[in-house]
CSV table of C-alpha atoms in Angstrom, one decimal:
chain,number,residue,atom,x,y,z
A,1,UNK,CA,-2.6,5.0,-7.2
A,2,UNK,CA,-2.9,3.0,-4.4
A,3,UNK,CA,-0.7,-0.5,-4.0
A,4,UNK,CA,-2.8,-3.0,-1.2
A,5,UNK,CA,0.4,-5.4,-0.2
A,6,UNK,CA,-0.4,-8.6,1.1
A,7,UNK,CA,1.9,-11.4,2.6
A,8,UNK,CA,2.1,-14.9,2.5
A,9,UNK,CA,1.2,-15.1,-0.6
A,10,UNK,CA,0.0,-19.5,0.3
A,11,UNK,CA,0.3,-20.5,3.7
A,12,UNK,CA,-0.3,-23.7,5.2
A,13,UNK,CA,-0.9,-24.2,9.1
A,14,UNK,CA,-2.3,-27.4,11.1
A,15,UNK,CA,-5.3,-26.9,13.2
A,16,UNK,CA,-5.3,-25.1,16.4
A,17,UNK,CA,-2.2,-22.9,15.4
A,18,UNK,CA,-2.7,-19.0,14.9
A,19,UNK,CA,-3.0,-16.8,12.6
A,20,UNK,CA,-1.1,-13.4,11.2
A,21,UNK,CA,-1.9,-12.3,7.8
A,22,UNK,CA,-0.3,-8.8,6.8
A,23,UNK,CA,-2.0,-6.2,4.7
A,24,UNK,CA,-0.4,-2.8,4.1
A,25,UNK,CA,-1.3,-0.1,1.4
A,26,UNK,CA,0.6,2.5,-0.1
A,27,UNK,CA,0.0,5.9,-2.7
A,28,UNK,CA,-2.6,6.9,0.0
A,29,UNK,CA,-3.7,8.0,3.6
A,30,UNK,CA,-6.7,7.6,6.1
A,31,UNK,CA,-8.2,4.7,4.1
A,32,UNK,CA,-11.3,2.5,4.6
A,33,UNK,CA,-9.9,-1.2,4.5
A,34,UNK,CA,-11.9,-4.4,4.3
A,35,UNK,CA,-10.9,-8.4,5.0
A,36,UNK,CA,-13.1,-9.9,2.5
A,37,UNK,CA,-12.8,-14.3,2.2
A,38,UNK,CA,-13.3,-16.4,-0.8
A,39,UNK,CA,-14.1,-19.8,-0.7
A,40,UNK,CA,-13.1,-21.8,-3.7
A,41,UNK,CA,-15.0,-20.9,-6.8
A,42,UNK,CA,-17.3,-18.7,-4.9
A,43,UNK,CA,-17.6,-14.5,-4.4
A,44,UNK,CA,-16.9,-12.9,-1.2
A,45,UNK,CA,-17.5,-12.5,1.8
A,46,UNK,CA,-17.1,-9.8,3.5
A,47,UNK,CA,-15.4,-10.3,7.1
A,48,UNK,CA,-14.0,-6.9,9.3
A,49,UNK,CA,-13.7,-3.0,7.7
A,50,UNK,CA,-12.0,-0.4,9.5
A,51,UNK,CA,-12.5,3.1,8.8
A,52,UNK,CA,-9.6,4.5,10.9
A,53,UNK,CA,-6.9,3.3,13.6
A,54,UNK,CA,-8.5,0.9,15.9
A,55,UNK,CA,-11.4,1.1,14.3
A,56,UNK,CA,-13.0,-2.0,13.4
A,57,UNK,CA,-16.7,-3.7,12.4
A,58,UNK,CA,-16.7,-7.6,11.8
A,59,UNK,CA,-20.0,-8.6,9.8
A,60,UNK,CA,-19.4,-12.4,10.2
A,61,UNK,CA,-19.0,-13.9,13.6
A,62,UNK,CA,-16.3,-16.1,13.9
A,63,UNK,CA,-12.8,-16.9,15.4
A,64,UNK,CA,-11.0,-14.2,13.4
A,65,UNK,CA,-10.3,-11.4,14.5
A,66,UNK,CA,-8.7,-7.8,12.4
A,67,UNK,CA,-6.5,-5.2,13.6
A,68,UNK,CA,-5.4,-2.0,12.5
A,69,UNK,CA,-2.3,-0.3,14.4
A,70,UNK,CA,-1.4,2.2,11.9
A,71,UNK,CA,-3.0,4.0,9.2
A,72,UNK,CA,-2.3,2.4,6.4
A,73,UNK,CA,-1.9,-1.5,8.5
A,74,UNK,CA,-4.5,-4.2,8.2
A,75,UNK,CA,-3.9,-7.8,10.4
A,76,UNK,CA,-5.9,-10.8,10.7
A,77,UNK,CA,-5.8,-12.7,13.0
A,78,UNK,CA,-6.5,-15.9,14.8
A,79,UNK,CA,-5.7,-17.7,17.7
A,80,UNK,CA,-6.5,-21.4,16.7
A,81,UNK,CA,-7.3,-22.1,13.6
A,82,UNK,CA,-10.7,-24.6,12.6
A,83,UNK,CA,-10.4,-26.5,8.7
A,84,UNK,CA,-13.1,-23.8,7.8
A,85,UNK,CA,-11.1,-21.2,8.0
A,86,UNK,CA,-9.2,-22.5,4.6
A,87,UNK,CA,-9.5,-19.8,2.1
A,88,UNK,CA,-8.5,-17.3,-0.5
A,89,UNK,CA,-8.1,-14.2,2.0
A,90,UNK,CA,-8.3,-10.4,0.3
A,91,UNK,CA,-7.5,-6.7,1.7
A,92,UNK,CA,-9.3,-4.1,-0.2
A,93,UNK,CA,-8.7,-0.1,0.1
A,94,UNK,CA,-11.3,2.4,-0.6
A,95,UNK,CA,-10.6,5.9,-0.1
A,96,UNK,CA,-13.7,8.3,-1.8
A,97,UNK,CA,-17.3,8.0,-1.4
A,98,UNK,CA,-17.5,7.0,-4.9
A,99,UNK,CA,-14.3,5.2,-5.5
A,100,UNK,CA,-13.9,1.4,-6.2
A,101,UNK,CA,-12.3,-0.8,-4.1
A,102,UNK,CA,-8.7,-1.8,-4.9
A,103,UNK,CA,-7.6,-5.6,-4.2
A,104,UNK,CA,-4.5,-7.2,-3.2
A,105,UNK,CA,-3.1,-10.0,-4.0
A,106,UNK,CA,-4.8,-12.5,-1.8
A,107,UNK,CA,-4.0,-14.8,1.1
A,108,UNK,CA,-3.8,-18.6,0.0
A,109,UNK,CA,-4.4,-20.4,3.5
A,110,UNK,CA,-4.6,-24.4,3.7
A,111,UNK,CA,-5.8,-25.5,7.4
A,112,UNK,CA,-5.0,-29.4,7.7
B,1,UNK,CA,-29.9,-7.3,2.8
B,2,UNK,CA,-28.3,-6.3,0.0
B,3,UNK,CA,-27.7,-9.7,-2.7
B,4,UNK,CA,-26.4,-10.0,-6.2
B,5,UNK,CA,-26.3,-12.7,-8.3
B,6,UNK,CA,-24.4,-13.7,-11.3
B,7,UNK,CA,-25.7,-16.5,-14.0
B,8,UNK,CA,-24.4,-18.3,-15.1
B,9,UNK,CA,-21.8,-19.7,-13.4
B,10,UNK,CA,-19.8,-20.9,-15.8
B,11,UNK,CA,-19.6,-19.6,-19.6
B,12,UNK,CA,-17.8,-21.9,-22.6
B,13,UNK,CA,-16.8,-19.8,-25.2
B,14,UNK,CA,-15.0,-20.0,-28.4
B,15,UNK,CA,-13.2,-17.0,-29.9
B,16,UNK,CA,-15.0,-14.7,-31.5
B,17,UNK,CA,-19.1,-15.5,-30.0
B,18,UNK,CA,-20.2,-12.8,-27.9
B,19,UNK,CA,-22.1,-13.4,-25.6
B,20,UNK,CA,-23.5,-12.1,-22.4
B,21,UNK,CA,-23.3,-12.4,-18.5
B,22,UNK,CA,-25.7,-11.5,-16.2
B,23,UNK,CA,-26.1,-10.0,-12.8
B,24,UNK,CA,-29.0,-9.5,-10.6
B,25,UNK,CA,-29.5,-7.4,-7.4
B,26,UNK,CA,-31.3,-5.9,-4.6
B,27,UNK,CA,-30.6,-3.0,-2.8
B,28,UNK,CA,-31.5,-1.0,-0.6
B,29,UNK,CA,-31.0,2.6,-2.8
B,30,UNK,CA,-28.4,1.2,-5.0
B,31,UNK,CA,-25.2,4.1,-4.8
B,32,UNK,CA,-22.8,2.3,-7.4
B,33,UNK,CA,-22.8,-1.0,-9.5
B,34,UNK,CA,-19.1,-2.4,-9.7
B,35,UNK,CA,-17.3,-4.7,-12.0
B,36,UNK,CA,-14.2,-6.8,-11.8
B,37,UNK,CA,-12.4,-8.8,-13.3
B,38,UNK,CA,-10.3,-11.9,-10.9
B,39,UNK,CA,-7.5,-13.8,-13.0
B,40,UNK,CA,-6.7,-17.5,-10.5
B,41,UNK,CA,-4.9,-16.6,-7.3
B,42,UNK,CA,-5.0,-12.9,-8.2
B,43,UNK,CA,-7.2,-10.5,-6.0
B,44,UNK,CA,-9.9,-8.5,-8.3
B,45,UNK,CA,-8.4,-6.2,-11.0
B,46,UNK,CA,-11.7,-3.2,-11.3
B,47,UNK,CA,-13.4,-3.2,-14.6
B,48,UNK,CA,-16.2,-0.7,-14.5
B,49,UNK,CA,-18.4,2.1,-12.1
B,50,UNK,CA,-22.3,1.9,-12.7
B,51,UNK,CA,-24.4,4.3,-11.2
B,52,UNK,CA,-27.9,4.9,-12.5
B,53,UNK,CA,-29.9,2.9,-14.9
B,54,UNK,CA,-29.7,3.5,-18.7
B,55,UNK,CA,-26.1,3.8,-17.5
B,56,UNK,CA,-23.2,1.9,-20.4
B,57,UNK,CA,-19.3,2.0,-19.9
B,58,UNK,CA,-17.1,0.4,-22.5
B,59,UNK,CA,-13.7,-0.7,-22.1
B,60,UNK,CA,-12.4,-2.7,-25.2
B,61,UNK,CA,-14.5,-6.1,-26.2
B,62,UNK,CA,-16.3,-5.3,-22.5
B,63,UNK,CA,-19.2,-3.1,-22.1
B,64,UNK,CA,-21.4,-3.0,-19.5
B,65,UNK,CA,-25.5,-1.6,-19.2
B,66,UNK,CA,-27.3,-1.4,-15.9
B,67,UNK,CA,-31.2,-1.5,-15.3
B,68,UNK,CA,-33.6,-0.8,-12.1
B,69,UNK,CA,-33.3,-4.4,-11.4
B,70,UNK,CA,-30.3,-5.8,-13.5
B,71,UNK,CA,-26.1,-5.4,-15.0
B,72,UNK,CA,-25.3,-7.0,-17.6
B,73,UNK,CA,-21.6,-7.7,-19.3
B,74,UNK,CA,-21.2,-7.6,-23.0
B,75,UNK,CA,-18.4,-9.1,-24.8
B,76,UNK,CA,-17.5,-8.6,-27.5
B,77,UNK,CA,-15.9,-11.5,-29.9
B,78,UNK,CA,-13.7,-12.5,-27.5
B,79,UNK,CA,-10.4,-13.1,-27.0
B,80,UNK,CA,-9.0,-16.6,-25.2
B,81,UNK,CA,-7.3,-14.1,-22.9
B,82,UNK,CA,-10.3,-12.5,-21.7
B,83,UNK,CA,-10.9,-15.8,-20.2
B,84,UNK,CA,-11.2,-15.1,-16.4
B,85,UNK,CA,-13.9,-14.9,-13.2
B,86,UNK,CA,-16.2,-11.0,-13.5
B,87,UNK,CA,-17.8,-10.6,-10.6
B,88,UNK,CA,-20.1,-8.4,-9.8
B,89,UNK,CA,-20.9,-6.5,-6.4
B,90,UNK,CA,-23.0,-3.4,-5.3
B,91,UNK,CA,-22.6,-0.7,-3.2
B,92,UNK,CA,-25.8,1.2,-1.4
B,93,UNK,CA,-26.0,4.7,0.1
B,94,UNK,CA,-25.4,3.6,3.4
B,95,UNK,CA,-22.6,1.5,3.5
B,96,UNK,CA,-19.7,3.8,2.2
B,97,UNK,CA,-17.2,2.2,-0.5
B,98,UNK,CA,-18.5,-1.4,1.5
B,99,UNK,CA,-18.8,-4.2,-1.5
B,100,UNK,CA,-21.9,-6.6,-1.6
B,101,UNK,CA,-21.0,-9.4,-4.0
B,102,UNK,CA,-22.3,-11.7,-5.7
B,103,UNK,CA,-20.5,-15.3,-6.9
B,104,UNK,CA,-19.1,-14.6,-10.1
B,105,UNK,CA,-18.9,-16.2,-13.4
B,106,UNK,CA,-16.0,-17.8,-14.7
B,107,UNK,CA,-16.2,-17.6,-18.9
B,108,UNK,CA,-13.3,-20.1,-20.4
B,109,UNK,CA,-13.1,-18.4,-24.4
B,110,UNK,CA,-11.4,-21.2,-26.6
B,111,UNK,CA,-8.9,-20.8,-29.5
């Protein structure tokens, strides 16, 4: 079964600073990869998804970007963080069409 | 646009008090409806997938059912360890395994 690793687990960053969150997947190859954001007490909002290396689709206009430099590596970045970027960021992986998404344990980002 | 609405937002139960969580959805061609459990500070953990109206799935004290417009997660004789947020999500036929999530129901079971 696949395992999704995310780091760091928590992060406190000042407004205007850069961001890099990393997600790696074990136990599968050529997965579809997703970045979701969860506001406190809310559901999950899809930010980016990728069906292969270098292929990124954005669902929500924002100052965040994503990259997929390797098959099982997905990175979420920002050049300058905003207060509104605070939240719980989750990476997910999906393989076969009818398989469920599997999630990592997330990164709690607080922008101060 | 796919939409998922979960109710209630929060539910407090006494241990042993059975109840149901609701997930209403609109989707352009349902490929699957998914239930997840999420503990505080953790990622969602997969529970069930339902594919067609009338389908039911069970796991311990949980049973998920599906109609053409909604899904229910029935919790029978809950225990404190069932306390968590339960998330419902849908995938449509044109979106691969991308999911659209509802806002979740936060369940608290008191001993």
